[in-house]
Amino acid sequence: MPYVTEMTITDIVLERWMAVPDPRLRQIMRSMIAHLHAFVREIEPTEEEWMTAIEWLTRTGKQSNDKRQEFILASDVVGVSMLVDCINHRLPGEVTPTTVTGPFHVHDSPELADGADIARGAPGEPCYITGSVRNLSGAPIAGATLDIWQADGEGLYDAQRGSDDPWMRGIFKSGDDGRFVVQTVLPVPYSIPMDGSVGEVMSRTGISPMRPSHIHFLIEAHGHRRLITHLFKRSCPYIETDVVYGVKAPLIAEFKLMPAGSTTPKGKIAERPCWLLEYDFVLQPVENASAAAPASAAA
Ligand code: BEZ
Ligand code: FE
């Protein structure tokens, strides 16, 4: 073995990791080592700085559990979650694009009837979401499942309110015409959690920790690829500076303010002004229809 020096160590390590039998693991580890060594050579950390990084990673691990995932948040704020999303969802332009799931999806949301109110007294301005789920030819998809979740009108999710009760979330089904109606409150911008190790770093950067106003959707239909996405409110001031880089142009939608006296999508007369979001989702067909729409979302 050659003597280890600053010049030789990268090659020596890469050579040893050539022996890994699993080709994918070998590829991933050797690439990671090569990039990590290049990074360390570039920044030339002091030993104290390297220990600071190790301690930060340790804190990030300790703050992660089944309710909170600080590592995902770390991946989000450096754009890696969205890069992985983009690589894995190279869809034709007409298909509704995907974006990050985020940490607030749950697997046991209540199943609700068309038109149901997910806000149930939550603070915020009344808002209706309506639209359809369609295939690439524009035909309606009946019986698609729409799992919808959002923060309330004060920018808080149920988990942040310490509530075990589902709050601001529900699972809906599209009708025979592919259409759906949901009653809710207007989403508002909110900050990512800043009380953990990611917040520690972000608060030293001057980068906005805000997510623009949005509503999350997970849509599944037989014969189609699962769609995990958000719709963003067009006029939101944070639309161009989303801290997790989740905004794709086709996901920016108009929330229209309707005056009192307007007819709501539920066919009732609005007693006070309310917001209306109309959107048609387009799903990508899968080659092998029997493999479509697995029952649950990725964490
Ligand atoms: C969210 O939209 O719920 C979210 C996504 C990424 C990080 C934090 C929050
Ligand atoms: Fe969110």
PDB file of C-alpha atoms and ligand atoms in Angstrom:
ATOM      1  CA  MET A   1       0.000   0.000   0.000  1.00  0.00           C
ATOM      2  CA  PRO A   2       1.372   3.447  -0.829  1.00  0.00           C
ATOM      3  CA  TYR A   3       2.215   5.677   2.132  1.00  0.00           C
ATOM      4  CA  VAL A   4      -0.772   7.912   2.991  1.00  0.00           C
ATOM      5  CA  THR A   5      -0.184  11.576   2.222  1.00  0.00           C
ATOM      6  CA  GLU A   6      -2.485  14.475   1.505  1.00  0.00           C
ATOM      7  CA  MET A   7      -1.861  13.753  -2.174  1.00  0.00           C
ATOM      8  CA  THR A   8      -2.476   9.962  -2.110  1.00  0.00           C
ATOM      9  CA  ILE A   9      -5.235   9.404   0.442  1.00  0.00           C
ATOM     10  CA  THR A  10      -8.226   9.930  -1.880  1.00  0.00           C
ATOM     11  CA  ASP A  11      -6.981   7.361  -4.396  1.00  0.00           C
ATOM     12  CA  ILE A  12      -6.108   4.866  -1.643  1.00  0.00           C
ATOM     13  CA  VAL A  13      -9.595   5.103  -0.149  1.00  0.00           C
ATOM     14  CA  LEU A  14     -11.315   4.873  -3.561  1.00  0.00           C
ATOM     15  CA  GLU A  15      -9.224   1.820  -4.437  1.00  0.00           C
ATOM     16  CA  ARG A  16     -10.259   0.014  -1.230  1.00  0.00           C
ATOM     17  CA  TRP A  17     -13.960   0.743  -1.845  1.00  0.00           C
ATOM     18  CA  MET A  18     -13.653  -0.831  -5.319  1.00  0.00           C
ATOM     19  CA  ALA A  19     -13.978  -4.198  -3.548  1.00  0.00           C
ATOM     20  CA  VAL A  20     -17.648  -3.649  -2.529  1.00  0.00           C
ATOM     21  CA  PRO A  21     -19.587  -6.486  -4.244  1.00  0.00           C
ATOM     22  CA  ASP A  22     -22.936  -4.660  -4.674  1.00  0.00           C
ATOM     23  CA  PRO A  23     -22.359  -2.470  -7.778  1.00  0.00           C
ATOM     24  CA  ARG A  24     -24.890   0.213  -6.817  1.00  0.00           C
ATOM     25  CA  LEU A  25     -23.548   0.515  -3.271  1.00  0.00           C
ATOM     26  CA  ARG A  26     -20.012   0.623  -4.711  1.00  0.00           C
ATOM     27  CA  GLN A  27     -20.987   3.402  -7.124  1.00  0.00           C
ATOM     28  CA  ILE A  28     -22.792   5.458  -4.469  1.00  0.00           C
ATOM     29  CA  MET A  29     -20.062   5.135  -1.830  1.00  0.00           C
ATOM     30  CA  ARG A  30     -17.140   5.812  -4.188  1.00  0.00           C
ATOM     31  CA  SER A  31     -18.888   8.864  -5.625  1.00  0.00           C
ATOM     32  CA  MET A  32     -19.741  10.128  -2.146  1.00  0.00           C
ATOM     33  CA  ILE A  33     -16.122   9.648  -1.006  1.00  0.00           C
ATOM     34  CA  ALA A  34     -14.748  11.413  -4.106  1.00  0.00           C
ATOM     35  CA  HIS A  35     -17.083  14.400  -3.636  1.00  0.00           C
ATOM     36  CA  LEU A  36     -16.525  14.549   0.110  1.00  0.00           C
ATOM     37  CA  HIS A  37     -12.751  14.531  -0.281  1.00  0.00           C
ATOM     38  CA  ALA A  38     -12.999  17.250  -2.950  1.00  0.00           C
ATOM     39  CA  PHE A  39     -15.192  19.302  -0.604  1.00  0.00           C
ATOM     40  CA  VAL A  40     -12.749  18.923   2.293  1.00  0.00           C
ATOM     41  CA  ARG A  41      -9.805  19.785   0.033  1.00  0.00           C
ATOM     42  CA  GLU A  42     -11.654  22.897  -1.129  1.00  0.00           C
ATOM     43  CA  ILE A  43     -12.702  24.262   2.254  1.00  0.00           C
ATOM     44  CA  GLU A  44      -9.713  22.970   4.282  1.00  0.00           C
ATOM     45  CA  PRO A  45     -11.628  22.867   7.579  1.00  0.00           C
ATOM     46  CA  THR A  46      -9.832  23.366  10.880  1.00  0.00           C
ATOM     47  CA  GLU A  47     -10.201  20.437  13.291  1.00  0.00           C
ATOM     48  CA  GLU A  48     -12.578  22.596  15.370  1.00  0.00           C
ATOM     49  CA  GLU A  49     -14.747  23.307  12.310  1.00  0.00           C
ATOM     50  CA  TRP A  50     -14.877  19.602  11.446  1.00  0.00           C
ATOM     51  CA  MET A  51     -15.936  18.779  15.018  1.00  0.00           C
ATOM     52  CA  THR A  52     -18.595  21.530  14.818  1.00  0.00           C
ATOM     53  CA  ALA A  53     -19.978  19.789  11.712  1.00  0.00           C
ATOM     54  CA  ILE A  54     -19.956  16.374  13.455  1.00  0.00           C
ATOM     55  CA  GLU A  55     -21.762  17.830  16.484  1.00  0.00           C
ATOM     56  CA  TRP A  56     -24.322  19.511  14.210  1.00  0.00           C
ATOM     57  CA  LEU A  57     -25.029  16.160  12.495  1.00  0.00           C
ATOM     58  CA  THR A  58     -25.315  14.487  15.906  1.00  0.00           C
ATOM     59  CA  ARG A  59     -27.854  17.088  17.079  1.00  0.00           C
ATOM     60  CA  THR A  60     -29.768  16.723  13.799  1.00  0.00           C
ATOM     61  CA  GLY A  61     -30.019  12.945  14.372  1.00  0.00           C
ATOM     62  CA  LYS A  62     -31.126  13.361  17.984  1.00  0.00           C
ATOM     63  CA  GLN A  63     -33.857  15.806  16.910  1.00  0.00           C
ATOM     64  CA  SER A  64     -35.248  13.336  14.358  1.00  0.00           C
ATOM     65  CA  ASN A  65     -37.941  10.847  15.329  1.00  0.00           C
ATOM     66  CA  ASP A  66     -41.287   9.600  13.957  1.00  0.00           C
ATOM     67  CA  LYS A  67     -42.886  13.045  14.527  1.00  0.00           C
ATOM     68  CA  ARG A  68     -40.055  15.270  13.335  1.00  0.00           C
ATOM     69  CA  GLN A  69     -37.407  14.689  10.660  1.00  0.00           C
ATOM     70  CA  GLU A  70     -34.691  17.305  10.933  1.00  0.00           C
ATOM     71  CA  PHE A  71     -32.526  15.512   8.310  1.00  0.00           C
ATOM     72  CA  ILE A  72     -35.310  15.853   5.699  1.00  0.00           C
ATOM     73  CA  LEU A  73     -35.566  19.532   6.579  1.00  0.00           C
ATOM     74  CA  ALA A  74     -31.795  19.841   6.093  1.00  0.00           C
ATOM     75  CA  SER A  75     -32.095  18.182   2.678  1.00  0.00           C
ATOM     76  CA  ASP A  76     -35.028  20.526   1.858  1.00  0.00           C
ATOM     77  CA  VAL A  77     -33.248  23.820   2.594  1.00  0.00           C
ATOM     78  CA  VAL A  78     -30.226  22.968   0.434  1.00  0.00           C
ATOM     79  CA  GLY A  79     -32.494  22.011  -2.492  1.00  0.00           C
ATOM     80  CA  VAL A  80     -31.575  18.317  -2.493  1.00  0.00           C
ATOM     81  CA  SER A  81     -35.129  17.097  -1.777  1.00  0.00           C
ATOM     82  CA  MET A  82     -36.347  19.010  -4.845  1.00  0.00           C
ATOM     83  CA  LEU A  83     -33.443  17.799  -6.985  1.00  0.00           C
ATOM     84  CA  VAL A  84     -34.327  14.183  -6.093  1.00  0.00           C
ATOM     85  CA  ASP A  85     -37.971  15.006  -6.888  1.00  0.00           C
ATOM     86  CA  CYS A  86     -37.056  16.466 -10.296  1.00  0.00           C
ATOM     87  CA  ILE A  87     -34.830  13.489 -11.223  1.00  0.00           C
ATOM     88  CA  ASN A  88     -37.525  10.979 -10.279  1.00  0.00           C
ATOM     89  CA  HIS A  89     -40.446  12.739 -11.966  1.00  0.00           C
ATOM     90  CA  ARG A  90     -39.399  13.671 -15.494  1.00  0.00           C
ATOM     91  CA  LEU A  91     -42.977  14.069 -16.697  1.00  0.00           C
ATOM     92  CA  PRO A  92     -44.374  15.430 -19.967  1.00  0.00           C
ATOM     93  CA  GLY A  93     -45.222  19.121 -19.800  1.00  0.00           C
ATOM     94  CA  GLU A  94     -48.993  18.610 -19.773  1.00  0.00           C
ATOM     95  CA  VAL A  95     -48.888  16.459 -16.617  1.00  0.00           C
ATOM     96  CA  THR A  96     -49.252  18.285 -13.285  1.00  0.00           C
ATOM     97  CA  PRO A  97     -45.735  18.472 -11.796  1.00  0.00           C
ATOM     98  CA  THR A  98     -44.738  16.972  -8.467  1.00  0.00           C
ATOM     99  CA  THR A  99     -43.135  18.732  -5.531  1.00  0.00           C
ATOM    100  CA  VAL A 100     -41.880  17.767  -2.047  1.00  0.00           C
ATOM    101  CA  THR A 101     -44.168  15.881   0.359  1.00  0.00           C
ATOM    102  CA  GLY A 102     -42.996  17.849   3.398  1.00  0.00           C
ATOM    103  CA  PRO A 103     -43.077  16.599   6.966  1.00  0.00           C
ATOM    104  CA  PHE A 104     -46.771  17.093   7.733  1.00  0.00           C
ATOM    105  CA  HIS A 105     -48.422  14.332   5.692  1.00  0.00           C
ATOM    106  CA  VAL A 106     -50.099  11.598   7.786  1.00  0.00           C
ATOM    107  CA  HIS A 107     -51.295   8.173   6.687  1.00  0.00           C
ATOM    108  CA  ASP A 108     -54.584   8.136   8.583  1.00  0.00           C
ATOM    109  CA  SER A 109     -56.435  11.241   7.422  1.00  0.00           C
ATOM    110  CA  PRO A 110     -60.232  11.004   7.648  1.00  0.00           C
ATOM    111  CA  GLU A 111     -62.186  10.065   4.522  1.00  0.00           C
ATOM    112  CA  LEU A 112     -64.628  12.903   3.866  1.00  0.00           C
ATOM    113  CA  ALA A 113     -67.644  13.443   1.601  1.00  0.00           C
ATOM    114  CA  ASP A 114     -67.371  15.716  -1.430  1.00  0.00           C
ATOM    115  CA  GLY A 115     -67.719  19.329  -0.297  1.00  0.00           C
ATOM    116  CA  ALA A 116     -66.760  18.599   3.335  1.00  0.00           C
ATOM    117  CA  ASP A 117     -65.108  21.300   5.431  1.00  0.00           C
ATOM    118  CA  ILE A 118     -61.557  20.368   6.521  1.00  0.00           C
ATOM    119  CA  ALA A 119     -61.222  23.571   8.549  1.00  0.00           C
ATOM    120  CA  ARG A 120     -64.046  22.806  11.027  1.00  0.00           C
ATOM    121  CA  GLY A 121     -63.746  26.146  12.819  1.00  0.00           C
ATOM    122  CA  ALA A 122     -60.004  26.626  12.226  1.00  0.00           C
ATOM    123  CA  PRO A 123     -58.873  30.255  12.136  1.00  0.00           C
ATOM    124  CA  GLY A 124     -58.708  31.774   8.659  1.00  0.00           C
ATOM    125  CA  GLU A 125     -60.665  33.229   5.762  1.00  0.00           C
ATOM    126  CA  PRO A 126     -63.131  30.816   4.111  1.00  0.00           C
ATOM    127  CA  CYS A 127     -61.879  29.196   0.931  1.00  0.00           C
ATOM    128  CA  TYR A 128     -63.178  26.588  -1.515  1.00  0.00           C
ATOM    129  CA  ILE A 129     -61.038  24.319  -3.663  1.00  0.00           C
ATOM    130  CA  THR A 130     -62.682  22.838  -6.707  1.00  0.00           C
ATOM    131  CA  GLY A 131     -61.586  21.317  -9.989  1.00  0.00           C
ATOM    132  CA  SER A 132     -61.066  17.949 -11.560  1.00  0.00           C
ATOM    133  CA  VAL A 133     -58.687  15.056 -11.998  1.00  0.00           C
ATOM    134  CA  ARG A 134     -58.031  14.223 -15.669  1.00  0.00           C
ATOM    135  CA  ASN A 135     -55.904  12.000 -17.882  1.00  0.00           C
ATOM    136  CA  LEU A 136     -53.545  13.148 -20.621  1.00  0.00           C
ATOM    137  CA  SER A 137     -56.395  13.208 -23.163  1.00  0.00           C
ATOM    138  CA  GLY A 138     -58.416  15.508 -20.920  1.00  0.00           C
ATOM    139  CA  ALA A 139     -60.926  12.801 -19.960  1.00  0.00           C
ATOM    140  CA  PRO A 140     -62.165  12.932 -16.346  1.00  0.00           C
ATOM    141  CA  ILE A 141     -60.861  10.293 -13.922  1.00  0.00           C
ATOM    142  CA  ALA A 142     -63.659   9.090 -11.649  1.00  0.00           C
ATOM    143  CA  GLY A 143     -62.902   7.739  -8.171  1.00  0.00           C
ATOM    144  CA  ALA A 144     -59.430   9.327  -7.880  1.00  0.00           C
ATOM    145  CA  THR A 145     -58.349   9.744  -4.259  1.00  0.00           C
ATOM    146  CA  LEU A 146     -57.301  13.256  -3.215  1.00  0.00           C
ATOM    147  CA  ASP A 147     -55.485  13.387   0.112  1.00  0.00           C
ATOM    148  CA  ILE A 148     -55.367  17.091   0.996  1.00  0.00           C
ATOM    149  CA  TRP A 149     -53.564  18.816   3.867  1.00  0.00           C
ATOM    150  CA  GLN A 150     -52.526  22.355   4.752  1.00  0.00           C
ATOM    151  CA  ALA A 151     -51.683  24.704   7.594  1.00  0.00           C
ATOM    152  CA  ASP A 152     -54.542  26.715   9.111  1.00  0.00           C
ATOM    153  CA  GLY A 153     -55.077  30.458   8.665  1.00  0.00           C
ATOM    154  CA  GLU A 154     -52.399  31.119  11.304  1.00  0.00           C
ATOM    155  CA  GLY A 155     -49.828  29.009   9.449  1.00  0.00           C
ATOM    156  CA  LEU A 156     -49.881  26.033  11.845  1.00  0.00           C
ATOM    157  CA  TYR A 157     -50.339  22.304  11.138  1.00  0.00           C
ATOM    158  CA  ASP A 158     -52.174  20.039  13.590  1.00  0.00           C
ATOM    159  CA  ALA A 159     -48.877  18.515  14.821  1.00  0.00           C
ATOM    160  CA  GLN A 160     -47.653  22.042  15.664  1.00  0.00           C
ATOM    161  CA  ARG A 161     -50.799  22.656  17.710  1.00  0.00           C
ATOM    162  CA  GLY A 162     -50.078  19.493  19.693  1.00  0.00           C
ATOM    163  CA  SER A 163     -53.393  18.048  18.501  1.00  0.00           C
ATOM    164  CA  ASP A 164     -53.877  14.303  17.972  1.00  0.00           C
ATOM    165  CA  ASP A 165     -57.123  15.101  16.156  1.00  0.00           C
ATOM    166  CA  PRO A 166     -56.797  15.445  12.384  1.00  0.00           C
ATOM    167  CA  TRP A 167     -56.931  19.164  11.634  1.00  0.00           C
ATOM    168  CA  MET A 168     -56.930  20.801   8.209  1.00  0.00           C
ATOM    169  CA  ARG A 169     -56.731  17.497   6.321  1.00  0.00           C
ATOM    170  CA  GLY A 170     -58.966  14.911   4.652  1.00  0.00           C
ATOM    171  CA  ILE A 171     -59.259  12.341   1.888  1.00  0.00           C
ATOM    172  CA  PHE A 172     -61.759  13.029  -0.915  1.00  0.00           C
ATOM    173  CA  LYS A 173     -62.827  11.104  -4.026  1.00  0.00           C
ATOM    174  CA  SER A 174     -63.464  12.591  -7.450  1.00  0.00           C
ATOM    175  CA  GLY A 175     -66.987  12.060  -8.807  1.00  0.00           C
ATOM    176  CA  ASP A 176     -68.013  10.398 -12.090  1.00  0.00           C
ATOM    177  CA  ASP A 177     -67.163  13.672 -13.842  1.00  0.00           C
ATOM    178  CA  GLY A 178     -63.689  13.699 -12.228  1.00  0.00           C
ATOM    179  CA  ARG A 179     -64.654  16.706 -10.123  1.00  0.00           C
ATOM    180  CA  PHE A 180     -64.227  17.472  -6.432  1.00  0.00           C
ATOM    181  CA  VAL A 181     -65.069  20.255  -3.956  1.00  0.00           C
ATOM    182  CA  VAL A 182     -63.343  20.949  -0.642  1.00  0.00           C
ATOM    183  CA  GLN A 183     -64.178  23.631   1.905  1.00  0.00           C
ATOM    184  CA  THR A 184     -61.235  25.031   3.861  1.00  0.00           C
ATOM    185  CA  VAL A 185     -59.553  28.292   4.881  1.00  0.00           C
ATOM    186  CA  LEU A 186     -57.096  30.366   2.878  1.00  0.00           C
ATOM    187  CA  PRO A 187     -53.529  29.086   3.367  1.00  0.00           C
ATOM    188  CA  VAL A 188     -51.017  31.676   4.586  1.00  0.00           C
ATOM    189  CA  PRO A 189     -47.206  31.736   4.352  1.00  0.00           C
ATOM    190  CA  TYR A 190     -45.367  30.129   7.264  1.00  0.00           C
ATOM    191  CA  SER A 191     -41.836  29.582   8.484  1.00  0.00           C
ATOM    192  CA  ILE A 192     -40.231  26.150   8.559  1.00  0.00           C
ATOM    193  CA  PRO A 193     -39.504  25.014  12.139  1.00  0.00           C
ATOM    194  CA  MET A 194     -36.581  27.159  13.338  1.00  0.00           C
ATOM    195  CA  ASP A 195     -36.098  25.628  16.793  1.00  0.00           C
ATOM    196  CA  GLY A 196     -33.808  22.787  15.604  1.00  0.00           C
ATOM    197  CA  SER A 197     -30.358  22.389  14.117  1.00  0.00           C
ATOM    198  CA  VAL A 198     -31.561  23.517  10.652  1.00  0.00           C
ATOM    199  CA  GLY A 199     -33.017  26.716  12.159  1.00  0.00           C
ATOM    200  CA  GLU A 200     -29.694  27.265  13.931  1.00  0.00           C
ATOM    201  CA  VAL A 201     -27.932  27.431  10.556  1.00  0.00           C
ATOM    202  CA  MET A 202     -30.708  29.276   8.691  1.00  0.00           C
ATOM    203  CA  SER A 203     -30.819  32.044  11.292  1.00  0.00           C
ATOM    204  CA  ARG A 204     -27.142  32.791  10.499  1.00  0.00           C
ATOM    205  CA  THR A 205     -27.693  33.014   6.720  1.00  0.00           C
ATOM    206  CA  GLY A 206     -30.129  35.851   6.094  1.00  0.00           C
ATOM    207  CA  ILE A 207     -32.071  33.435   3.825  1.00  0.00           C
ATOM    208  CA  SER A 208     -35.844  33.647   4.251  1.00  0.00           C
ATOM    209  CA  PRO A 209     -37.179  30.619   6.176  1.00  0.00           C
ATOM    210  CA  MET A 210     -40.675  31.160   4.700  1.00  0.00           C
ATOM    211  CA  ARG A 211     -42.767  28.804   2.590  1.00  0.00           C
ATOM    212  CA  PRO A 212     -45.262  30.581   0.292  1.00  0.00           C
ATOM    213  CA  SER A 213     -49.006  29.987   0.899  1.00  0.00           C
ATOM    214  CA  HIS A 214     -49.839  26.513  -0.364  1.00  0.00           C
ATOM    215  CA  ILE A 215     -52.094  23.472  -0.107  1.00  0.00           C
ATOM    216  CA  HIS A 216     -50.720  19.902  -0.342  1.00  0.00           C
ATOM    217  CA  PHE A 217     -52.263  17.183  -2.541  1.00  0.00           C
ATOM    218  CA  LEU A 218     -51.532  13.474  -2.871  1.00  0.00           C
ATOM    219  CA  ILE A 219     -53.627  12.131  -5.754  1.00  0.00           C
ATOM    220  CA  GLU A 220     -53.938   8.459  -6.664  1.00  0.00           C
ATOM    221  CA  ALA A 221     -55.962   6.810  -9.420  1.00  0.00           C
ATOM    222  CA  HIS A 222     -55.814   3.339 -10.898  1.00  0.00           C
ATOM    223  CA  GLY A 223     -53.606   3.155 -13.997  1.00  0.00           C
ATOM    224  CA  HIS A 224     -51.834   6.429 -13.166  1.00  0.00           C
ATOM    225  CA  ARG A 225     -48.688   7.502 -11.364  1.00  0.00           C
ATOM    226  CA  ARG A 226     -49.220   8.855  -7.896  1.00  0.00           C
ATOM    227  CA  LEU A 227     -48.997  12.654  -7.832  1.00  0.00           C
ATOM    228  CA  ILE A 228     -47.634  14.410  -4.735  1.00  0.00           C
ATOM    229  CA  THR A 229     -47.767  18.150  -5.183  1.00  0.00           C
ATOM    230  CA  HIS A 230     -48.828  21.545  -3.821  1.00  0.00           C
ATOM    231  CA  LEU A 231     -50.784  24.460  -5.261  1.00  0.00           C
ATOM    232  CA  PHE A 232     -49.280  27.860  -4.442  1.00  0.00           C
ATOM    233  CA  LYS A 233     -51.123  31.193  -4.138  1.00  0.00           C
ATOM    234  CA  ARG A 234     -50.000  33.376  -7.030  1.00  0.00           C
ATOM    235  CA  SER A 235     -49.775  36.745  -5.254  1.00  0.00           C
ATOM    236  CA  CYS A 236     -47.914  35.408  -2.218  1.00  0.00           C
ATOM    237  CA  PRO A 237     -44.802  37.551  -1.587  1.00  0.00           C
ATOM    238  CA  TYR A 238     -42.674  34.441  -0.873  1.00  0.00           C
ATOM    239  CA  ILE A 239     -43.469  32.695  -4.170  1.00  0.00           C
ATOM    240  CA  GLU A 240     -39.973  33.300  -5.566  1.00  0.00           C
ATOM    241  CA  THR A 241     -38.048  32.587  -2.383  1.00  0.00           C
ATOM    242  CA  ASP A 242     -39.590  29.320  -1.138  1.00  0.00           C
ATOM    243  CA  VAL A 243     -37.068  28.061   1.425  1.00  0.00           C
ATOM    244  CA  VAL A 244     -37.425  24.476   0.090  1.00  0.00           C
ATOM    245  CA  TYR A 245     -37.412  25.446  -3.644  1.00  0.00           C
ATOM    246  CA  GLY A 246     -40.743  23.615  -4.137  1.00  0.00           C
ATOM    247  CA  VAL A 247     -42.443  26.065  -6.529  1.00  0.00           C
ATOM    248  CA  LYS A 248     -42.808  24.904 -10.146  1.00  0.00           C
ATOM    249  CA  ALA A 249     -44.508  27.386 -12.497  1.00  0.00           C
ATOM    250  CA  PRO A 250     -47.609  25.264 -13.353  1.00  0.00           C
ATOM    251  CA  LEU A 251     -48.339  24.908  -9.610  1.00  0.00           C
ATOM    252  CA  ILE A 252     -48.854  28.656  -9.115  1.00  0.00           C
ATOM    253  CA  ALA A 253     -52.606  29.091  -9.042  1.00  0.00           C
ATOM    254  CA  GLU A 254     -55.080  31.928  -8.807  1.00  0.00           C
ATOM    255  CA  PHE A 255     -56.999  32.179  -5.535  1.00  0.00           C
ATOM    256  CA  LYS A 256     -59.940  34.462  -6.444  1.00  0.00           C
ATOM    257  CA  LEU A 257     -61.679  36.565  -3.802  1.00  0.00           C
ATOM    258  CA  MET A 258     -65.453  36.266  -4.305  1.00  0.00           C
ATOM    259  CA  PRO A 259     -67.771  38.879  -2.771  1.00  0.00           C
ATOM    260  CA  ALA A 260     -70.489  38.007  -0.264  1.00  0.00           C
ATOM    261  CA  GLY A 261     -73.582  36.881  -2.171  1.00  0.00           C
ATOM    262  CA  SER A 262     -71.597  34.786  -4.681  1.00  0.00           C
ATOM    263  CA  THR A 263     -72.621  31.206  -5.298  1.00  0.00           C
ATOM    264  CA  THR A 264     -70.072  28.807  -3.796  1.00  0.00           C
ATOM    265  CA  PRO A 265     -69.007  25.563  -5.521  1.00  0.00           C
ATOM    266  CA  LYS A 266     -71.353  23.817  -3.073  1.00  0.00           C
ATOM    267  CA  GLY A 267     -74.241  25.751  -4.669  1.00  0.00           C
ATOM    268  CA  LYS A 268     -74.850  27.912  -1.561  1.00  0.00           C
ATOM    269  CA  ILE A 269     -74.865  31.699  -1.314  1.00  0.00           C
ATOM    270  CA  ALA A 270     -71.733  32.942   0.503  1.00  0.00           C
ATOM    271  CA  GLU A 271     -72.696  35.066   3.524  1.00  0.00           C
ATOM    272  CA  ARG A 272     -69.259  36.718   3.566  1.00  0.00           C
ATOM    273  CA  PRO A 273     -66.433  37.097   1.065  1.00  0.00           C
ATOM    274  CA  CYS A 274     -64.653  33.824   0.356  1.00  0.00           C
ATOM    275  CA  TRP A 275     -61.715  32.610  -1.710  1.00  0.00           C
ATOM    276  CA  LEU A 276     -61.995  30.227  -4.642  1.00  0.00           C
ATOM    277  CA  LEU A 277     -59.229  28.039  -6.049  1.00  0.00           C
ATOM    278  CA  GLU A 278     -60.037  26.152  -9.266  1.00  0.00           C
ATOM    279  CA  TYR A 279     -57.530  23.655 -10.658  1.00  0.00           C
ATOM    280  CA  ASP A 280     -57.535  20.681 -12.999  1.00  0.00           C
ATOM    281  CA  PHE A 281     -54.936  18.023 -12.139  1.00  0.00           C
ATOM    282  CA  VAL A 282     -53.549  15.909 -15.004  1.00  0.00           C
ATOM    283  CA  LEU A 283     -52.138  12.481 -14.132  1.00  0.00           C
ATOM    284  CA  GLN A 284     -49.486  10.492 -15.967  1.00  0.00           C
ATOM    285  CA  PRO A 285     -50.566   6.990 -17.086  1.00  0.00           C
ATOM    286  CA  VAL A 286     -48.356   4.069 -16.045  1.00  0.00           C
ATOM    287  CA  GLU A 287     -47.252   1.456 -18.595  1.00  0.00           C
ATOM    288  CA  ASN A 288     -48.309  -1.410 -16.376  1.00  0.00           C
ATOM    289  CA  ALA A 289     -51.679  -0.371 -14.928  1.00  0.00           C
ATOM    290  CA  SER A 290     -51.642  -3.106 -12.279  1.00  0.00           C
ATOM    291  CA  ALA A 291     -48.564  -1.442 -10.739  1.00  0.00           C
ATOM    292  CA  ALA A 292     -50.312   1.917 -10.397  1.00  0.00           C
ATOM    293  CA  ALA A 293     -51.327   3.875  -7.348  1.00  0.00           C
ATOM    294  CA  PRO A 294     -49.791   2.080  -4.386  1.00  0.00           C
ATOM    295  CA  ALA A 295     -51.995   2.440  -1.343  1.00  0.00           C
ATOM    296  CA  SER A 296     -49.775   4.709   0.744  1.00  0.00           C
ATOM    297  CA  ALA A 297     -47.453   7.661   0.245  1.00  0.00           C
ATOM    298  CA  ALA A 298     -43.735   7.691   0.849  1.00  0.00           C
ATOM    299  CA  ALA A 299     -42.792   9.311   4.150  1.00  0.00           C
TER     300      ALA A 299
HETATM  301  C1  BEZ B   1     -44.445  21.799   4.171  1.00  0.00           C
HETATM  302  O1  BEZ B   1     -44.880  22.339   3.208  1.00  0.00           O
HETATM  303  O2  BEZ B   1     -45.284  21.338   4.902  1.00  0.00           O
HETATM  304  C2  BEZ B   1     -42.962  21.748   4.418  1.00  0.00           C
HETATM  305  C3  BEZ B   1     -42.145  21.264   3.431  1.00  0.00           C
HETATM  306  C4  BEZ B   1     -40.778  21.206   3.654  1.00  0.00           C
HETATM  307  C5  BEZ B   1     -40.257  21.637   4.858  1.00  0.00           C
HETATM  308  C6  BEZ B   1     -41.096  22.127   5.851  1.00  0.00           C
HETATM  309  C7  BEZ B   1     -42.467  22.210   5.620  1.00  0.00           C
HETATM  310 FE    FE B   2     -46.869  22.768   3.879  1.00  0.00          FE
END
